[in-house]
Amino acid sequence: MSPEQIGMLGMGGMLLLLALRVPVAFAMAIVGFLGYAAVSGWTAGFKVIGMVPYTAIATYGFSVVPLFLIMGSFLSRAGMVSDLFRMARLWIGNIPGGLVHATIIAGALFGAASGSGLASTTVLSTVCIPEMRKRGVDKILACGTVASVGPIAQMIPPSILMVIYCIITGTSLGKLLIAGILPGLLLALGFMFLTYLRVKKNPGLAPLLVEKVNWAERFSSLKNAWGVVLVAVMVLGGIYTGVFTPIEAGAVGACGAFLLAITARGRSWVGLAQSLLDAAKVTGGIFLIIAGAFIFGYFLTITRIPTLVSEFITGMPIQPLGILISVMIMYLIIGTFVDMVAALFITLPVIFPAMMKLGFDPIWFGVLIVMQCEIALISPPFGLSLFIVKGVVKDVTLNEVIKGIFPFFIVDLIILALYIAFPQIALFLPQQMMGK
Amino acid sequence: MQTLIFFEKQLRKIERAFCYAAAGLVFVMIFPTTVDVFLRYVFNAPLPEMFQLTEFMMVGVVYFAIAYVQQLKDHIRIEAATQWLPPRIQEILDIFGYGVGFIIFAIISWQTGRIAWEAWETADYTMGIVQFPLWPAKSILPIGTGLLTLRLLVDIILNFNRITEDQSNRKDPGTGEE
């Protein structure tokens, strides 16, 4: 058999194993090992499987993942989300749909300290949904808002997903993180505009707050939110100005978050230990897949499959934009059924080289991919964000959450189309950075 | 069976302890880079080779945590194609998945163990101004993947027992619909 044929067989075999519920890391490692051995012999196969699990992980840049994870986790333990929500409520709670807007703002601001959409959905569910419902916001609207706003955290830097994209594709992490700022803000604005229209049409969804707030209270609420702002400014500002690399920003941010968490009211050592344990678990889970993906990648490279696929895709008699839109539709379908982190490891090694050959910008494509993951998290019936909200809110059904996200889902699709039509939304800030 | 349950209980504790070690490393990992940044900007004197320590810690975080992740069945897998199947078939498929993992991680712990031993025998060091021995970091792999291999074997046996017990319960008149 030629290496190409073994490669095709390996791809097919891996997809079969995945369909049969074999964990992604196990499937990639075993197919990568057997395939490599089939092409280059057992000695070479054993050598790869002895070396790669170490070399794939012992990489300085990867430490950014646990650092980003604990940064967000420490800050939420410090009660940051309630502080942010309270601040947003005092400032704009009195406008129509005020509490929904406050939730979106708190979610976007917390996104600047948290790198995980799911973690963000979890805290927003526990903090914002009870407050909204207590003040008469429609249950379906409250749940739909939180399920859709939480995932914005992975577009607004820091972002674990962006780190994963950069690990797979070799794109510059600093630039991609900065590129996420404007698209993330655009998402938040889009959600607020939607809420404004909906509440205007149907004021019963979110009754006006009759809360007397004076300016002293408003300004004093800013005091409690300074921690997140400080960490976010340090991390994003540091990366943007080139003072910090993303890893240094992660370490300094985590250190700052730790100091805030141990000085916060209601500090809990058990809670902090739990944060660290969770970060270790998530890191272990993601990086075992990375080790498997590296083994599989070695195999794929010697079979020349990525080159063949990219030659096939670029050789199609379709406009590059047409190909890009087909790829986007493919990811929308994949994201409906499959965990996107797993999907990225499987698809990007073959899709990304083709996109680059067609002349698309790696950072812009990265923003599009993160947006796809955003949509996948709320895509019924398997979107994880839906299940988190349903898990936290006891008296809501999955169908109600799905009903709640539907308008936001449409906004997500419109914004994805805007990113495709106007690459500058993603590329403006990183290009400013390149000028430095 | 009693021995297995006892053994599994002890294994749980060990895996949890290892994951706590990984959590400790996540915490410690904050500091080499922070101290390096601080010294560089304040005293203009960066610490040489600090990144090596972070790399070693990264290996520890990942491989000390993976067995506990399997204990919790948290390794990412794709369930969309199989979740409509009856639970029993799903449990059989799980045995298959753990079996695949058992085989590959048995090979990985054997091969990484061989490489860790080589690093010890040849006294392999990192290159640079400060030289660190490589064997401690490389020894983490056979330990962590070995523990995962053991956990997968235990999970296979437990799942197998559960399935055969279900089978015998079903034959028991009065409980099953058959």
XYZ file of N, CA, C and O in Angstrom, chain A residues 71-236:
664
model
N -6.857 32.100 36.135
C -7.102 33.536 36.222
C -8.614 33.796 36.310
O -9.082 34.479 37.224
N -9.371 33.219 35.356
C -10.822 33.416 35.360
C -11.474 32.806 36.582
O -12.365 33.397 37.201
N -10.987 31.613 36.950
C -11.594 30.891 38.051
C -11.373 31.618 39.388
O -12.291 31.758 40.196
N -10.166 32.110 39.620
C -9.879 32.869 40.845
C -10.748 34.121 40.913
O -11.282 34.468 41.963
N -10.868 34.810 39.773
C -11.661 36.044 39.786
C -13.124 35.759 40.072
O -13.788 36.525 40.774
N -13.644 34.640 39.535
C -15.055 34.389 39.830
C -15.226 33.954 41.277
O -16.236 34.264 41.909
N -14.199 33.270 41.850
C -14.257 32.959 43.285
C -14.245 34.234 44.124
O -14.743 34.246 45.242
N -13.614 35.290 43.598
C -13.554 36.546 44.343
C -14.865 37.318 44.237
O -14.949 38.462 44.663
N -15.876 36.697 43.625
C -17.184 37.346 43.532
C -17.250 38.427 42.466
O -18.101 39.316 42.508
N -16.347 38.357 41.479
C -16.258 39.417 40.481
C -17.522 39.555 39.648
O -17.913 40.653 39.268
N -18.148 38.411 39.335
C -19.296 38.482 38.434
C -20.456 39.216 39.103
O -21.095 40.070 38.482
N -20.699 38.944 40.396
C -21.777 39.694 41.059
C -21.448 41.171 41.115
O -22.325 42.018 40.950
N -20.164 41.513 41.357
C -19.785 42.928 41.390
C -20.026 43.594 40.038
O -20.557 44.699 39.969
N -19.630 42.890 38.960
C -19.802 43.461 37.623
C -21.283 43.624 37.302
O -21.707 44.642 36.750
N -22.069 42.611 37.675
C -23.500 42.653 37.382
C -24.159 43.791 38.144
O -24.968 44.546 37.610
N -23.768 43.949 39.412
C -24.333 45.012 40.233
C -23.986 46.379 39.641
O -24.836 47.265 39.523
N -22.718 46.513 39.220
C -22.294 47.775 38.624
C -23.132 48.084 37.383
O -23.692 49.177 37.254
N -23.254 47.089 36.488
C -24.006 47.322 35.251
C -25.465 47.635 35.571
O -26.089 48.477 34.928
N -26.024 46.977 36.596
C -27.424 47.203 36.953
C -27.628 48.635 37.429
O -28.577 49.313 37.044
N -26.703 49.117 38.285
C -26.867 50.465 38.815
C -26.744 51.521 37.721
O -27.397 52.551 37.765
N -25.908 51.251 36.734
C -25.702 52.257 35.691
C -26.818 52.251 34.655
O -27.252 53.296 34.213
N -27.257 51.069 34.206
C -28.224 51.068 33.107
C -29.473 50.262 33.421
O -30.277 49.997 32.537
N -29.643 49.874 34.693
C -30.794 49.054 35.053
C -32.136 49.718 34.766
O -33.139 49.028 34.601
N -32.162 51.041 34.697
C -33.444 51.734 34.573
C -33.950 51.861 33.141
O -35.066 52.310 32.925
N -33.132 51.489 32.158
C -33.615 51.570 30.777
C -34.421 50.308 30.469
O -34.318 49.309 31.187
N -35.260 50.320 29.411
C -36.049 49.113 29.097
C -35.136 47.904 28.882
O -34.132 47.996 28.177
N -35.478 46.794 29.521
C -34.650 45.589 29.410
C -33.334 45.722 30.161
O -32.368 45.023 29.883
N -33.317 46.633 31.140
C -32.062 46.984 31.816
C -31.290 45.808 32.383
O -30.071 45.718 32.208
N -31.983 44.877 33.038
C -31.262 43.769 33.666
C -30.669 42.823 32.634
O -29.612 42.235 32.855
N -31.367 42.692 31.503
C -30.823 41.845 30.444
C -29.560 42.487 29.884
O -28.532 41.825 29.689
N -29.621 43.815 29.669
C -28.425 44.528 29.221
C -27.303 44.373 30.247
O -26.150 44.171 29.883
N -27.659 44.473 31.527
C -26.641 44.364 32.578
C -25.972 42.993 32.523
O -24.757 42.871 32.698
N -26.770 41.937 32.256
C -26.204 40.592 32.146
C -25.224 40.514 30.972
O -24.130 39.944 31.089
N -25.620 41.111 29.842
C -24.743 41.061 28.664
C -23.440 41.807 28.949
O -22.348 41.318 28.633
N -23.552 42.977 29.607
C -22.335 43.751 29.907
C -21.444 43.006 30.900
O -20.231 42.904 30.717
N -22.075 42.447 31.949
C -21.278 41.690 32.925
C -20.587 40.520 32.237
O -19.413 40.233 32.501
N -21.301 39.840 31.314
C -20.719 38.706 30.596
C -19.547 39.125 29.744
O -18.501 38.464 29.729
N -19.685 40.259 29.038
C -18.599 40.719 28.173
C -17.388 41.135 28.997
O -16.249 40.805 28.662
N -17.641 41.852 30.120
C -16.522 42.283 30.958
C -15.827 41.087 31.602
O -14.608 41.020 31.659
N -16.631 40.136 32.075
C -16.014 38.957 32.681
C -15.237 38.177 31.627
O -14.214 37.558 31.919
N -15.715 38.245 30.371
C -14.995 37.598 29.273
C -13.576 38.109 29.131
O -12.699 37.395 28.658
N -13.340 39.351 29.547
C -11.997 39.907 29.467
C -11.094 39.372 30.571
O -9.915 39.686 30.617
N -11.646 38.555 31.469
C -10.817 37.941 32.504
C -10.894 36.422 32.428
O -10.063 35.729 32.990
N -11.884 35.899 31.701
C -12.090 34.453 31.654
C -11.835 33.956 30.248
O -12.215 34.596 29.272
N -11.202 32.784 30.137
C -10.886 32.252 28.823
C -11.788 31.114 28.413
O -11.587 30.506 27.373
N -12.791 30.804 29.229
C -13.603 29.634 28.930
C -15.074 30.007 28.878
O -15.630 30.525 29.846
N -15.712 29.747 27.740
C -17.117 30.075 27.572
C -18.002 29.298 28.535
O -18.977 29.836 29.068
N -17.646 28.033 28.786
C -18.489 27.211 29.649
C -18.402 27.668 31.101
O -19.412 27.751 31.799
N -17.170 28.002 31.549
C -17.008 28.498 32.917
C -17.798 29.780 33.084
O -18.466 30.005 34.098
N -17.757 30.618 32.061
C -18.454 31.890 32.117
C -19.975 31.685 32.168
O -20.668 32.333 32.963
N -20.488 30.760 31.339
C -21.925 30.469 31.388
C -22.323 29.996 32.778
O -23.374 30.375 33.302
N -21.475 29.168 33.400
C -21.801 28.631 34.716
C -21.964 29.737 35.749
O -22.969 29.789 36.459
N -20.984 30.648 35.855
C -21.124 31.699 36.872
C -22.247 32.651 36.536
O -22.989 33.074 37.426
N -22.396 33.001 35.241
C -23.486 33.911 34.890
C -24.842 33.292 35.248
O -25.747 33.980 35.712
N -24.967 31.970 35.049
C -26.235 31.303 35.384
C -26.533 31.425 36.859
O -27.668 31.706 37.250
N -25.512 31.204 37.706
C -25.770 31.220 39.140
C -25.999 32.640 39.650
O -26.779 32.843 40.568
N -25.333 33.632 39.036
C -25.441 34.996 39.553
C -26.608 35.756 38.932
O -27.421 36.345 39.651
N -26.698 35.750 37.590
C -27.617 36.684 36.924
C -29.043 36.159 36.786
O -29.991 36.936 36.887
N -29.211 34.849 36.542
C -30.570 34.366 36.285
C -31.488 34.578 37.497
O -32.590 35.112 37.356
N -31.051 34.222 38.737
C -31.951 34.453 39.877
C -32.296 35.932 40.047
O -33.456 36.281 40.319
N -31.321 36.830 39.856
C -31.567 38.269 39.991
C -32.583 38.749 38.957
O -33.500 39.509 39.274
N -32.396 38.298 37.716
C -33.309 38.737 36.662
C -34.722 38.268 36.950
O -35.685 39.027 36.817
N -34.826 37.002 37.362
C -36.173 36.461 37.566
C -36.861 37.099 38.765
O -38.070 37.315 38.756
N -36.049 37.398 39.801
C -36.610 38.040 40.981
C -37.273 39.356 40.609
O -38.271 39.762 41.184
N -36.715 40.020 39.613
C -37.257 41.317 39.210
C -38.130 41.214 37.966
O -38.259 42.160 37.209
N -38.671 40.016 37.733
C -39.736 39.891 36.749
C -39.333 39.681 35.299
O -40.171 39.726 34.412
N -38.033 39.445 35.039
C -37.641 39.164 33.657
C -38.155 37.773 33.279
O -38.079 36.844 34.089
N -38.694 37.659 32.076
C -39.222 36.397 31.580
C -38.172 35.280 31.697
O -37.004 35.470 31.353
N -38.611 34.115 32.206
C -37.690 33.006 32.466
C -36.939 32.584 31.201
O -35.719 32.406 31.206
N -37.691 32.454 30.098
C -37.082 31.991 28.846
C -36.059 32.999 28.334
O -34.968 32.637 27.893
N -36.389 34.290 28.459
C -35.446 35.324 28.028
C -34.186 35.291 28.893
O -33.062 35.343 28.386
N -34.363 35.161 30.227
C -33.217 35.156 31.135
C -32.273 33.998 30.814
O -31.059 34.181 30.696
N -32.840 32.793 30.643
C -32.012 31.617 30.378
C -31.330 31.718 29.015
O -30.147 31.403 28.871
N -32.091 32.171 28.006
C -31.519 32.289 26.670
C -30.385 33.292 26.627
O -29.354 33.065 25.986
N -30.552 34.406 27.361
C -29.498 35.423 27.374
C -28.210 34.846 27.942
O -27.145 34.956 27.335
N -28.304 34.204 29.115
C -27.091 33.713 29.768
C -26.424 32.622 28.927
O -25.204 32.634 28.733
N -27.217 31.708 28.371
C -26.626 30.629 27.560
C -25.884 31.206 26.363
O -24.867 30.663 25.939
N -26.382 32.331 25.810
C -25.749 32.890 24.621
C -24.610 33.840 24.953
O -23.662 33.964 24.179
N -24.698 34.523 26.101
C -23.678 35.515 26.454
C -22.420 34.835 27.015
O -21.303 35.249 26.723
N -22.584 33.758 27.785
C -21.429 33.063 28.354
C -20.352 32.756 27.327
O -19.180 33.076 27.535
N -20.721 32.163 26.181
C -19.696 31.805 25.189
C -18.899 32.985 24.645
O -17.817 32.780 24.095
N -19.395 34.240 24.799
C -18.608 35.383 24.304
C -17.223 35.401 24.954
O -16.271 35.896 24.376
N -17.094 34.809 26.160
C -15.810 34.811 26.859
C -14.706 34.180 26.033
O -13.538 34.499 26.211
N -15.070 33.286 25.101
C -13.991 32.677 24.317
C -13.623 33.516 23.101
O -12.610 33.253 22.456
N -14.431 34.535 22.783
C -14.031 35.456 21.716
C -13.224 36.610 22.303
O -12.213 37.033 21.762
N -13.701 37.136 23.455
C -12.985 38.229 24.106
C -11.778 37.634 24.825
O -11.931 36.720 25.617
N -10.570 38.114 24.525
C -9.379 37.513 25.138
C -9.372 37.739 26.654
O -9.962 38.726 27.100
N -8.744 36.871 27.424
C -8.033 35.649 27.060
C -8.990 34.560 26.568
O -10.190 34.638 26.842
N -8.470 33.578 25.854
C -9.335 32.562 25.284
C -8.580 31.245 25.110
O -7.576 31.191 24.421
N -9.079 30.200 25.776
C -8.449 28.883 25.669
C -8.561 28.366 24.232
O -7.634 27.775 23.691
N -9.735 28.618 23.616
C -9.947 28.146 22.248
C -8.935 28.733 21.283
O -8.452 28.061 20.384
N -8.623 30.025 21.466
C -7.637 30.651 20.590
C -6.275 30.004 20.783
O -5.534 29.820 19.820
N -5.945 29.647 22.035
C -4.676 28.966 22.276
C -4.666 27.644 21.511
O -3.678 27.303 20.837
N -5.776 26.914 21.581
C -5.838 25.614 20.890
C -5.694 25.811 19.381
O -4.928 25.106 18.728
N -6.402 26.808 18.843
C -6.293 27.098 17.401
C -4.835 27.378 17.031
O -4.325 26.885 16.023
N -4.155 28.163 17.863
C -2.770 28.521 17.550
C -1.834 27.328 17.696
O -0.865 27.204 16.952
N -2.119 26.441 18.656
C -1.284 25.242 18.806
C -1.406 24.380 17.548
O -0.419 23.880 17.022
N -2.628 24.234 17.037
C -2.816 23.363 15.875
C -2.237 23.993 14.607
O -1.648 23.313 13.783
N -2.407 25.318 14.462
C -2.072 25.933 13.179
C -0.760 26.711 13.178
O -0.293 27.121 12.126
N -0.184 26.956 14.353
C 1.055 27.720 14.400
C 0.861 29.221 14.183
O 1.802 29.926 13.850
N -0.360 29.709 14.369
C -0.631 31.145 14.225
C -0.126 31.896 15.458
O -0.011 31.315 16.531
N 0.157 33.215 15.294
C 0.629 34.021 16.420
C -0.491 34.233 17.432
O -1.525 34.819 17.120
N -0.270 33.758 18.673
C -1.324 33.831 19.681
C -1.603 35.275 20.092
O -2.754 35.681 20.220
N -0.551 36.069 20.279
C -0.736 37.452 20.717
C -1.672 38.196 19.774
O -2.605 38.866 20.201
N -1.414 38.052 18.466
C -2.236 38.774 17.485
C -3.668 38.266 17.460
O -4.609 39.050 17.361
N -3.843 36.942 17.561
C -5.204 36.405 17.525
C -6.003 36.871 18.739
O -7.179 37.221 18.628
N -5.336 36.896 19.917
C -6.043 37.356 21.121
C -6.524 38.785 20.934
O -7.686 39.108 21.207
N -5.641 39.642 20.433
C -6.025 41.044 20.222
C -7.127 41.131 19.165
O -8.054 41.941 19.268
N -7.051 40.259 18.146
C -8.054 40.279 17.080
C -9.452 39.980 17.608
O -10.445 40.381 17.008
N -9.557 39.268 18.739
C -10.870 38.891 19.254
C -11.625 40.026 19.931
O -12.828 39.916 20.152
N -10.919 41.132 20.251
C -11.562 42.182 21.057
C -12.768 42.785 20.338
O -13.891 42.769 20.855
N -12.549 43.317 19.118
C -13.660 43.986 18.426
C -14.801 43.026 18.082
O -15.968 43.339 18.331
N -14.514 41.837 17.517
C -15.615 40.903 17.256
C -16.400 40.560 18.516
O -17.629 40.433 18.474
N -15.699 40.441 19.652
C -16.381 40.131 20.906
C -17.311 41.259 21.321
O -18.458 41.032 21.729
N -16.815 42.502 21.204
C -17.655 43.649 21.560
C -18.841 43.757 20.607
O -19.964 44.058 21.031
N -18.592 43.463 19.322
C -19.681 43.524 18.343
C -20.786 42.521 18.709
O -21.978 42.835 18.610
N -20.376 41.339 19.169
C -21.353 40.342 19.604
C -22.208 40.883 20.748
O -23.437 40.773 20.728
N -21.532 41.470 21.752
C -22.265 41.995 22.899
C -23.231 43.089 22.445
O -24.400 43.117 22.858
N -22.754 43.982 21.559
C -23.621 45.055 21.062
C -24.801 44.481 20.288
O -25.936 44.943 20.431
N -24.532 43.459 19.471
C -25.601 42.819 18.700
C -26.676 42.261 19.628
O -27.883 42.441 19.392
N -26.252 41.605 20.714
C -27.204 41.031 21.667
C -28.006 42.143 22.349
O -29.198 41.997 22.612
N -27.330 43.268 22.655
C -28.038 44.356 23.333
C -29.059 45.000 22.394
O -30.168 45.347 22.803
N -28.687 45.139 21.126
C -29.599 45.707 20.144
C -30.834 44.815 20.009
O -31.975 45.283 20.007
N -30.580 43.508 19.943
C -31.683 42.546 19.860
C -32.612 42.689 21.061
O -33.845 42.739 20.924
N -32.013 42.756 22.266
C -32.811 42.877 23.482
C -33.647 44.155 23.459
O -34.836 44.147 23.799
N -33.006 45.253 23.003
C -33.715 46.537 22.920
C -34.959 46.393 22.048
O -36.065 46.779 22.441
N -34.788 45.797 20.857
C -35.919 45.648 19.938
C -37.012 44.771 20.547
O -38.203 45.089 20.478
N -36.577 43.661 21.157
C -37.574 42.721 21.679
C -38.363 43.318 22.836
O -39.578 43.150 22.932
N -37.663 43.990 23.748
C -38.345 44.537 24.918
C -39.237 45.709 24.512
O -40.310 45.928 25.077
N -38.809 46.452 23.477
C -39.625 47.566 23.003
C -40.952 47.034 22.444
O -42.023 47.595 22.673
N -40.853 45.919 21.723
C -42.036 45.346 21.102
C -42.936 44.682 22.154
O -44.164 44.719 22.054
N -42.299 44.070 23.132
C -43.060 43.331 24.135
C -42.534 43.658 25.535
O -41.726 42.914 26.093
N -42.970 44.788 26.113
C -42.403 45.247 27.393
C -42.604 44.231 28.524
O -41.890 44.278 29.522
N -43.564 43.309 28.372
C -43.809 42.325 29.417
C -42.621 41.397 29.651
O -42.520 40.766 30.700
N -41.712 41.301 28.665
C -40.565 40.395 28.795
C -39.663 40.790 29.957
O -39.106 39.940 30.640
N -39.498 42.111 30.129
C -38.609 42.588 31.192
C -39.159 43.898 31.732
O -38.903 44.952 31.175
N -39.941 43.839 32.824
C -40.577 45.044 33.358
C -39.530 46.086 33.746
O -38.424 45.739 34.175
N -39.902 47.367 33.600
C -38.993 48.449 33.978
C -38.700 48.398 35.470
O -39.588 48.161 36.275
N -37.465 48.618 35.818
C -37.103 48.651 37.231
C -37.519 49.989 37.818
O -37.313 51.029 37.208
N -38.151 49.950 38.996
C -38.443 51.220 39.653
C -37.498 51.346 40.835
O -37.886 51.255 41.981
N -36.236 51.504 40.517
C -35.224 51.552 41.559
C -34.622 52.943 41.550
O -34.207 53.440 40.502
N -34.611 53.588 42.707
C -33.988 54.907 42.763
C -32.498 54.719 43.021
O -32.099 54.160 44.037
N -31.701 55.147 42.075
C -30.263 55.019 42.247
C -29.648 56.401 42.182
O -29.957 57.173 41.282
N -28.802 56.730 43.167
C -28.132 58.028 43.052
C -26.715 57.846 42.525
O -26.193 56.745 42.458
N -26.135 58.950 42.119
C -24.828 58.879 41.456
C -23.734 58.383 42.394
O -22.798 57.712 41.939
N -23.871 58.663 43.685
C -22.855 58.186 44.625
C -22.782 56.663 44.594
O -21.705 56.074 44.543
N -23.989 56.030 44.576
C -24.019 54.565 44.525
C -23.378 54.054 43.246
O -22.656 53.069 43.239
N -23.702 54.766 42.143
C -23.154 54.330 40.864
C -21.632 54.341 40.890
O -20.985 53.383 40.493
N -21.065 55.451 41.384
C -19.609 55.536 41.364
C -18.979 54.568 42.350
O -17.909 54.028 42.097
N -19.685 54.328 43.465
C -19.080 53.404 44.427
C -19.105 51.968 43.885
O -18.269 51.153 44.243
N -20.070 51.676 42.958
C -20.097 50.319 42.397
C -18.897 50.077 41.491
O -18.477 48.939 41.292
N -18.336 51.150 40.941
C -17.163 50.987 40.078
C -15.982 50.451 40.872
O -15.146 49.718 40.364
N -15.969 50.844 42.157
C -14.856 50.454 43.023
C -14.712 48.937 43.087
O -13.610 48.403 43.031
N -15.881 48.258 43.190
C -15.822 46.811 43.349
C -15.403 46.100 42.068
O -14.966 44.959 42.098
N -15.586 46.764 40.942
C -15.287 46.107 39.681
C -13.861 46.379 39.216
O -13.441 45.865 38.194
N -13.116 47.158 39.994
C -11.794 47.559 39.510
C -10.868 46.364 39.295
O -10.013 46.391 38.434
N -11.071 45.302 40.089
C -10.168 44.155 40.001
C -10.128 43.561 38.611
O -9.058 43.384 38.022
N -11.327 43.282 38.073
C -11.399 42.703 36.738
C -10.792 43.651 35.715
O -10.021 43.254 34.845
N -11.151 44.943 35.883
C -10.650 45.929 34.925
C -9.123 45.958 34.970
O -8.453 45.934 33.932
N -8.575 45.942 36.181
C -7.124 45.982 36.332
C -6.476 44.781 35.649
O -5.541 44.917 34.852
N -7.001 43.578 35.953
C -6.414 42.371 35.371
C -6.549 42.397 33.846
O -5.605 42.130 33.111
N -7.755 42.807 33.374
C -7.976 42.823 31.932
C -7.053 43.828 31.250
O -6.451 43.526 30.214
N -6.921 45.013 31.844
C -6.062 46.028 31.233
C -4.614 45.549 31.206
O -3.902 45.684 30.216
N -4.192 44.920 32.310
C -2.820 44.434 32.389
C -2.568 43.376 31.313
O -1.579 43.429 30.589
N -3.515 42.431 31.205
C -3.316 41.325 30.278
C -3.403 41.807 28.831
O -2.474 41.627 28.039
N -4.536 42.468 28.490
C -4.728 42.883 27.096
C -3.772 44.007 26.717
O -3.151 43.976 25.654
